[in-house]
Amino acid sequence: MPQEIFSYSNDHVLQKVSVTVLSDDPQPGYWVIFIHGGAWRDPSKTFADLAAAETLLCTAEPYTSTVLPHIAAFASIEYRLSAHPEHPQDPVATPPSQFRNARHPDHLADVESALALLQGRYGFGERYVLVGHSCGATLAFQTVMRHLGGYDDHFRHRNLAQPSAILGVAGIYECRLLRDHFSGISAYQDLFEGAFGPDETLWDAVSPAKVGSGFDGIQGGWTAGKLAVLAYSAEDELVDTSQAEAMEEALRLWTSSASQEETRRTVMLPVKGRHDEIWEKGEELARAIAFTLTELQKM
Ligand SMILES: N[C@@H](CC(=O)c1ccccc1NC=O)C(=O)O
């Protein structure tokens, strides 16, 4: 299964998406689309962060007989990053296409452009699961928020088909809550300021758990959604479990406002391992993806 890489814009080298199509079957399975983490700024995180889990899902039992037949393709999105203090770049010598100085809403605009490219080429509609790790989970849920602070509706891809399910793994859902939980560690303040600037009202206005349950957030926005899975690890040293708990709470109104009962669900999924171990080893990420697809089949 050869991997292809597409650029969804020529402005920046990070604006690319990898695609592995498993089946051209006219009775299609789901696309699994991954958004990596790295606090909106870590250049060591790439679309390859899905690779270990993808390999397991494609080669290891029981996945090959249980969920693999229901997967049409894997895709993994890279997006422009914000500046990282430990990875400085010379602003004069670095070409703009490689310079990392993205600010919200650049990260999300790129994710949406990547999804638009995929939909344009492959047209899978709502038959996809959007999977995000850490800030990738923030981005995944932001794609289905009705309004988003700092992002003019006019520029959004309003008619992009929404995912049937979102799997958030070790996700950041409420920026200030996370910063306050780790108030002794300045890196948290820095990473949010790097991505969103110093105005903390904007941090709230982009946090899926803060505006999630309101009409402006996920309740009003994610009309096509069926399933939200929030995977969290008690061993996660970077993102504590109150993030997933806050998101579960925010999703309550979205779940209960479904037109028919049982058509929307939120599931909390405990996983094992440290923050990056989950995708690095791939076992827990693969398990969480398989779990999400299995639950989705039942709905
Ligand atoms: N390796 C990252 C740190 C990082 O990824 C992170 C740190 C704290 C909370 C969440 C994180 N990642 C989320 O995407 C960095 O270099 O900034």
Tab-separated table of C-alpha atoms and ligand atoms in Angstrom:
chain	number	residue	atom	x	y	z
A	1	MET	CA	0.000	0.000	0.000
A	2	PRO	CA	2.045	2.934	-1.238
A	3	GLN	CA	1.913	6.184	0.640
A	4	GLU	CA	1.348	9.371	-1.341
A	5	ILE	CA	2.116	12.882	-0.153
A	6	PHE	CA	0.146	15.896	-1.353
A	7	SER	CA	0.776	19.593	-0.787
A	8	TYR	CA	-2.436	21.462	-0.096
A	9	SER	CA	-0.682	24.808	-0.587
A	10	ASN	CA	2.675	25.860	-1.996
A	11	ASP	CA	3.250	28.588	0.588
A	12	HIS	CA	4.924	26.438	3.239
A	13	VAL	CA	6.734	23.104	3.325
A	14	LEU	CA	4.604	21.972	6.265
A	15	GLN	CA	1.379	22.254	4.271
A	16	LYS	CA	1.165	18.625	3.274
A	17	VAL	CA	-0.793	15.480	3.951
A	18	SER	CA	0.115	11.815	3.591
A	19	VAL	CA	-2.395	9.339	2.210
A	20	THR	CA	-2.470	5.552	2.112
A	21	VAL	CA	-5.520	4.211	0.317
A	22	LEU	CA	-6.318	0.618	1.287
A	23	SER	CA	-9.412	-0.044	-0.698
A	24	ASP	CA	-11.117	1.451	-3.729
A	25	ASP	CA	-14.164	-0.642	-2.906
A	26	PRO	CA	-17.358	1.105	-3.969
A	27	GLN	CA	-18.827	0.088	-0.601
A	28	PRO	CA	-16.358	2.214	1.260
A	29	GLY	CA	-15.047	1.971	4.765
A	30	TYR	CA	-14.010	4.906	6.881
A	31	TRP	CA	-11.079	7.210	6.347
A	32	VAL	CA	-8.873	7.539	9.415
A	33	ILE	CA	-7.370	11.035	9.402
A	34	PHE	CA	-4.723	11.966	11.944
A	35	ILE	CA	-3.568	15.351	13.274
A	36	HIS	CA	-0.293	15.203	15.198
A	37	GLY	CA	0.467	17.025	18.444
A	38	GLY	CA	3.473	18.999	19.649
A	39	ALA	CA	1.851	22.033	21.230
A	40	TRP	CA	1.348	23.805	17.877
A	41	ARG	CA	5.118	24.330	17.631
A	42	ASP	CA	7.295	21.245	17.947
A	43	PRO	CA	8.986	20.584	14.566
A	44	SER	CA	9.901	17.043	15.573
A	45	LYS	CA	6.233	16.050	15.324
A	46	THR	CA	5.149	15.117	11.801
A	47	PHE	CA	2.592	13.148	9.845
A	48	ALA	CA	4.745	10.097	10.502
A	49	ASP	CA	3.449	10.081	14.077
A	50	LEU	CA	0.587	7.895	12.861
A	51	ALA	CA	2.938	5.294	11.345
A	52	ALA	CA	3.322	2.867	14.263
A	53	ALA	CA	-0.426	2.664	14.888
A	54	GLU	CA	-1.160	2.423	11.165
A	55	THR	CA	1.253	-0.493	10.779
A	56	LEU	CA	-0.340	-2.323	13.689
A	57	LEU	CA	-3.861	-1.815	12.328
A	58	CYS	CA	-2.743	-3.100	8.919
A	59	THR	CA	-0.699	-6.094	10.049
A	60	ALA	CA	-1.572	-7.272	13.551
A	61	GLU	CA	-4.338	-9.528	14.739
A	62	PRO	CA	-7.045	-9.041	15.791
A	63	TYR	CA	-7.157	-5.750	13.899
A	64	THR	CA	-6.579	-7.280	10.467
A	65	SER	CA	-9.764	-9.300	10.766
A	66	THR	CA	-11.879	-6.939	12.871
A	67	VAL	CA	-11.393	-3.272	11.947
A	68	LEU	CA	-9.073	-3.262	8.928
A	69	PRO	CA	-11.884	-4.326	6.550
A	70	HIS	CA	-13.755	-1.179	7.620
A	71	ILE	CA	-10.879	1.223	6.945
A	72	ALA	CA	-10.760	2.754	3.471
A	73	ALA	CA	-7.615	4.818	3.931
A	74	PHE	CA	-5.256	6.534	6.334
A	75	ALA	CA	-4.279	10.173	6.058
A	76	SER	CA	-2.057	12.280	8.295
A	77	ILE	CA	-1.916	16.066	8.220
A	78	GLU	CA	0.991	18.457	8.727
A	79	TYR	CA	0.292	22.134	9.256
A	80	ARG	CA	2.218	25.369	9.760
A	81	LEU	CA	3.739	25.628	13.224
A	82	SER	CA	4.363	28.472	15.621
A	83	ALA	CA	7.862	29.466	16.691
A	84	HIS	CA	9.623	27.223	19.216
A	85	PRO	CA	12.169	28.783	21.598
A	86	GLU	CA	14.318	25.635	21.500
A	87	HIS	CA	14.314	25.482	17.698
A	88	PRO	CA	15.228	29.040	16.689
A	89	GLN	CA	15.400	30.000	13.025
A	90	ASP	CA	17.267	32.871	11.445
A	91	PRO	CA	14.517	35.178	10.118
A	92	VAL	CA	16.823	36.562	7.442
A	93	ALA	CA	18.407	33.371	6.182
A	94	THR	CA	15.309	31.165	6.398
A	95	PRO	CA	13.007	31.217	3.373
A	96	PRO	CA	9.388	32.137	4.247
A	97	SER	CA	8.309	28.699	3.067
A	98	GLN	CA	10.314	27.154	5.936
A	99	PHE	CA	9.951	29.807	8.609
A	100	ARG	CA	7.791	28.723	11.534
A	101	ASN	CA	5.813	31.703	12.789
A	102	ALA	CA	2.201	30.543	12.483
A	103	ARG	CA	-0.454	32.020	14.754
A	104	HIS	CA	-4.024	30.963	15.283
A	105	PRO	CA	-6.020	30.475	13.046
A	106	ASP	CA	-3.201	29.368	10.699
A	107	HIS	CA	-2.948	25.876	12.201
A	108	LEU	CA	-6.658	25.226	11.875
A	109	ALA	CA	-6.945	26.869	8.465
A	110	ASP	CA	-4.274	24.424	7.265
A	111	VAL	CA	-6.060	21.413	8.743
A	112	GLU	CA	-9.243	22.515	6.976
A	113	SER	CA	-7.379	23.019	3.699
A	114	ALA	CA	-5.942	19.520	4.010
A	115	LEU	CA	-9.416	18.083	4.606
A	116	ALA	CA	-10.711	20.041	1.606
A	117	LEU	CA	-7.952	18.582	-0.575
A	118	LEU	CA	-8.769	15.058	0.582
A	119	GLN	CA	-12.508	15.537	0.029
A	120	GLY	CA	-11.856	17.014	-3.402
A	121	ARG	CA	-9.704	14.062	-4.476
A	122	TYR	CA	-11.500	11.207	-2.763
A	123	GLY	CA	-14.985	12.453	-1.828
A	124	PHE	CA	-15.568	10.311	1.251
A	125	GLY	CA	-18.046	12.797	2.743
A	126	GLU	CA	-18.823	12.142	6.397
A	127	ARG	CA	-17.282	8.669	6.343
A	128	TYR	CA	-14.218	9.632	8.276
A	129	VAL	CA	-12.854	9.578	11.796
A	130	LEU	CA	-10.790	12.586	12.740
A	131	VAL	CA	-8.088	11.562	15.202
A	132	GLY	CA	-6.005	14.129	17.046
A	133	HIS	CA	-3.230	13.796	19.573
A	134	SER	CA	-2.714	16.559	22.152
A	135	CYS	CA	-3.082	19.904	20.309
A	136	GLY	CA	-4.142	17.785	17.317
A	137	ALA	CA	-7.230	16.873	19.348
A	138	THR	CA	-7.880	20.566	19.972
A	139	LEU	CA	-7.681	21.128	16.222
A	140	ALA	CA	-9.936	18.146	15.500
A	141	PHE	CA	-12.727	19.466	17.708
A	142	GLN	CA	-12.194	23.031	16.494
A	143	THR	CA	-13.093	21.914	12.965
A	144	VAL	CA	-16.666	21.276	14.175
A	145	MET	CA	-17.131	24.317	16.404
A	146	ARG	CA	-19.772	26.626	14.960
A	147	HIS	CA	-17.787	29.773	15.633
A	148	LEU	CA	-14.227	30.143	16.726
A	149	GLY	CA	-12.582	33.136	18.337
A	150	GLY	CA	-10.035	34.819	16.106
A	151	TYR	CA	-11.236	33.018	12.970
A	152	ASP	CA	-13.489	34.933	10.638
A	153	ASP	CA	-16.354	32.665	9.555
A	154	HIS	CA	-15.947	34.085	6.112
A	155	PHE	CA	-12.606	32.366	5.696
A	156	ARG	CA	-13.631	29.006	7.020
A	157	HIS	CA	-14.388	26.014	4.859
A	158	ARG	CA	-18.044	26.125	5.811
A	159	ASN	CA	-19.231	23.419	3.485
A	160	LEU	CA	-16.625	20.841	4.392
A	161	ALA	CA	-18.196	17.479	5.259
A	162	GLN	CA	-17.906	16.812	8.989
A	163	PRO	CA	-16.433	13.682	10.557
A	164	SER	CA	-18.820	11.015	11.851
A	165	ALA	CA	-16.514	10.503	14.809
A	166	ILE	CA	-13.709	12.354	16.525
A	167	LEU	CA	-11.103	10.560	18.609
A	168	GLY	CA	-9.235	12.921	20.884
A	169	VAL	CA	-6.079	11.383	22.392
A	170	ALA	CA	-4.388	13.139	25.319
A	171	GLY	CA	-6.163	16.225	24.067
A	172	ILE	CA	-5.987	19.827	25.171
A	173	TYR	CA	-9.546	21.084	25.440
A	174	GLU	CA	-9.362	23.998	27.846
A	175	CYS	CA	-6.214	26.106	27.540
A	176	ARG	CA	-6.354	28.139	30.747
A	177	LEU	CA	-7.264	25.099	32.817
A	178	LEU	CA	-4.143	23.294	31.565
A	179	ARG	CA	-1.891	26.323	32.110
A	180	ASP	CA	-3.257	26.712	35.646
A	181	HIS	CA	-2.814	23.024	36.427
A	182	PHE	CA	0.881	23.374	35.573
A	183	SER	CA	1.190	26.946	36.828
A	184	GLY	CA	4.770	26.420	38.026
A	185	ILE	CA	5.990	25.518	34.529
A	186	SER	CA	6.434	28.541	32.254
A	187	ALA	CA	6.454	26.407	29.089
A	188	TYR	CA	2.657	26.127	29.293
A	189	GLN	CA	2.167	29.887	29.271
A	190	ASP	CA	4.696	30.124	26.439
A	191	LEU	CA	3.147	27.493	24.228
A	192	PHE	CA	-0.345	28.994	24.456
A	193	GLU	CA	1.013	32.499	23.880
A	194	GLY	CA	2.992	31.194	20.939
A	195	ALA	CA	-0.111	29.703	19.340
A	196	PHE	CA	-2.781	32.249	20.321
A	197	GLY	CA	-1.035	35.355	21.665
A	198	PRO	CA	-1.303	36.780	25.191
A	199	ASP	CA	-5.058	37.561	25.225
A	200	GLU	CA	-6.534	34.846	27.433
A	201	THR	CA	-10.099	35.652	26.392
A	202	LEU	CA	-9.036	34.312	22.991
A	203	TRP	CA	-7.706	31.170	24.666
A	204	ASP	CA	-11.212	30.628	26.034
A	205	ALA	CA	-12.856	31.409	22.714
A	206	VAL	CA	-10.848	28.680	20.959
A	207	SER	CA	-11.097	26.044	23.707
A	208	PRO	CA	-13.539	23.303	22.651
A	209	ALA	CA	-14.488	22.571	26.263
A	210	LYS	CA	-15.102	26.241	27.065
A	211	VAL	CA	-17.456	26.982	24.214
A	212	GLY	CA	-18.158	23.375	23.352
A	213	SER	CA	-21.510	22.965	25.016
A	214	GLY	CA	-22.863	26.289	23.795
A	215	PHE	CA	-24.656	26.880	20.546
A	216	ASP	CA	-21.542	28.624	19.263
A	217	GLY	CA	-19.440	25.590	19.921
A	218	ILE	CA	-19.769	21.906	19.232
A	219	GLN	CA	-23.430	21.607	20.136
A	220	GLY	CA	-24.383	24.076	17.431
A	221	GLY	CA	-21.604	23.096	15.087
A	222	TRP	CA	-21.188	19.343	14.928
A	223	THR	CA	-24.537	18.486	13.412
A	224	ALA	CA	-23.301	15.412	11.515
A	225	GLY	CA	-21.387	13.950	14.435
A	226	LYS	CA	-22.262	10.625	15.998
A	227	LEU	CA	-19.411	9.674	18.274
A	228	ALA	CA	-16.796	11.430	20.365
A	229	VAL	CA	-14.130	9.279	22.020
A	230	LEU	CA	-11.868	10.910	24.588
A	231	ALA	CA	-8.777	8.806	25.216
A	232	TYR	CA	-6.697	9.836	28.211
A	233	SER	CA	-3.882	8.273	30.211
A	234	ALA	CA	-3.361	8.572	33.938
A	235	GLU	CA	0.386	8.282	33.182
A	236	ASP	CA	0.362	11.319	30.888
A	237	GLU	CA	2.949	13.716	32.335
A	238	LEU	CA	2.056	16.670	30.059
A	239	VAL	CA	-1.735	16.746	29.877
A	240	ASP	CA	-3.673	15.811	32.999
A	241	THR	CA	-7.018	14.001	32.975
A	242	SER	CA	-9.051	17.079	33.910
A	243	GLN	CA	-8.787	18.048	30.231
A	244	ALA	CA	-10.753	15.004	29.044
A	245	GLU	CA	-13.156	15.408	31.963
A	246	ALA	CA	-13.851	19.022	31.007
A	247	MET	CA	-14.446	17.966	27.417
A	248	GLU	CA	-16.766	15.148	28.454
A	249	GLU	CA	-18.797	17.688	30.402
A	250	ALA	CA	-18.856	20.089	27.449
A	251	LEU	CA	-20.061	17.329	25.123
A	252	ARG	CA	-23.039	16.506	27.340
A	253	LEU	CA	-25.369	19.034	25.687
A	254	TRP	CA	-24.197	17.992	22.241
A	255	THR	CA	-25.024	14.374	23.088
A	256	SER	CA	-28.391	15.127	24.627
A	257	SER	CA	-29.484	17.487	21.863
A	258	ALA	CA	-29.506	14.671	19.292
A	259	SER	CA	-32.843	14.443	17.530
A	260	GLN	CA	-33.164	10.743	18.281
A	261	GLU	CA	-31.843	8.910	21.262
A	262	GLU	CA	-28.704	6.829	20.846
A	263	THR	CA	-27.621	8.760	17.785
A	264	ARG	CA	-24.858	10.630	19.591
A	265	ARG	CA	-22.435	9.286	22.141
A	266	THR	CA	-19.400	10.409	24.086
A	267	VAL	CA	-17.123	7.691	25.437
A	268	MET	CA	-14.214	8.131	27.826
A	269	LEU	CA	-11.441	5.653	26.982
A	270	PRO	CA	-8.600	5.106	29.441
A	271	VAL	CA	-5.325	4.304	27.687
A	272	LYS	CA	-1.855	3.531	29.014
A	273	GLY	CA	1.465	5.267	28.730
A	274	ARG	CA	3.137	8.615	28.822
A	275	HIS	CA	2.008	11.489	26.598
A	276	ASP	CA	4.040	10.620	23.498
A	277	GLU	CA	4.362	6.910	24.194
A	278	ILE	CA	0.741	6.516	23.096
A	279	TRP	CA	1.556	7.235	19.434
A	280	GLU	CA	5.292	6.420	19.497
A	281	LYS	CA	4.738	2.779	20.351
A	282	GLY	CA	1.447	2.934	18.518
A	283	GLU	CA	-0.231	0.158	20.482
A	284	GLU	CA	-2.536	2.393	22.466
A	285	LEU	CA	-3.265	4.691	19.548
A	286	ALA	CA	-4.123	1.666	17.400
A	287	ARG	CA	-6.364	0.303	20.130
A	288	ALA	CA	-8.146	3.653	20.489
A	289	ILE	CA	-8.696	3.924	16.708
A	290	ALA	CA	-9.999	0.343	16.585
A	291	PHE	CA	-12.279	1.040	19.534
A	292	THR	CA	-13.686	4.148	17.832
A	293	LEU	CA	-14.375	2.331	14.560
A	294	THR	CA	-16.003	-0.569	16.378
A	295	GLU	CA	-18.283	1.729	18.373
A	296	LEU	CA	-19.148	3.642	15.224
A	297	GLN	CA	-20.213	0.428	13.445
A	298	LYS	CA	-22.702	-0.246	16.235
A	299	MET	CA	-24.467	3.083	15.799
B	1	LIG	N1	7.221	18.755	22.783
B	1	LIG	C1	6.435	19.961	22.894
B	1	LIG	C2	5.669	19.981	24.180
B	1	LIG	C3	4.368	19.365	23.980
B	1	LIG	O1	4.156	18.711	22.995
B	1	LIG	C4	3.345	19.567	24.998
B	1	LIG	C5	3.695	20.072	26.242
B	1	LIG	C6	2.699	20.268	27.180
B	1	LIG	C7	1.387	19.952	26.893
B	1	LIG	C8	1.062	19.445	25.665
B	1	LIG	C9	2.038	19.245	24.704
B	1	LIG	N2	1.722	18.787	23.438
B	1	LIG	C10	0.530	18.974	22.846
B	1	LIG	O2	0.369	18.986	21.661
B	1	LIG	C11	7.283	21.194	22.783
B	1	LIG	O3	8.430	21.052	22.437
B	1	LIG	O4	6.760	22.278	22.973
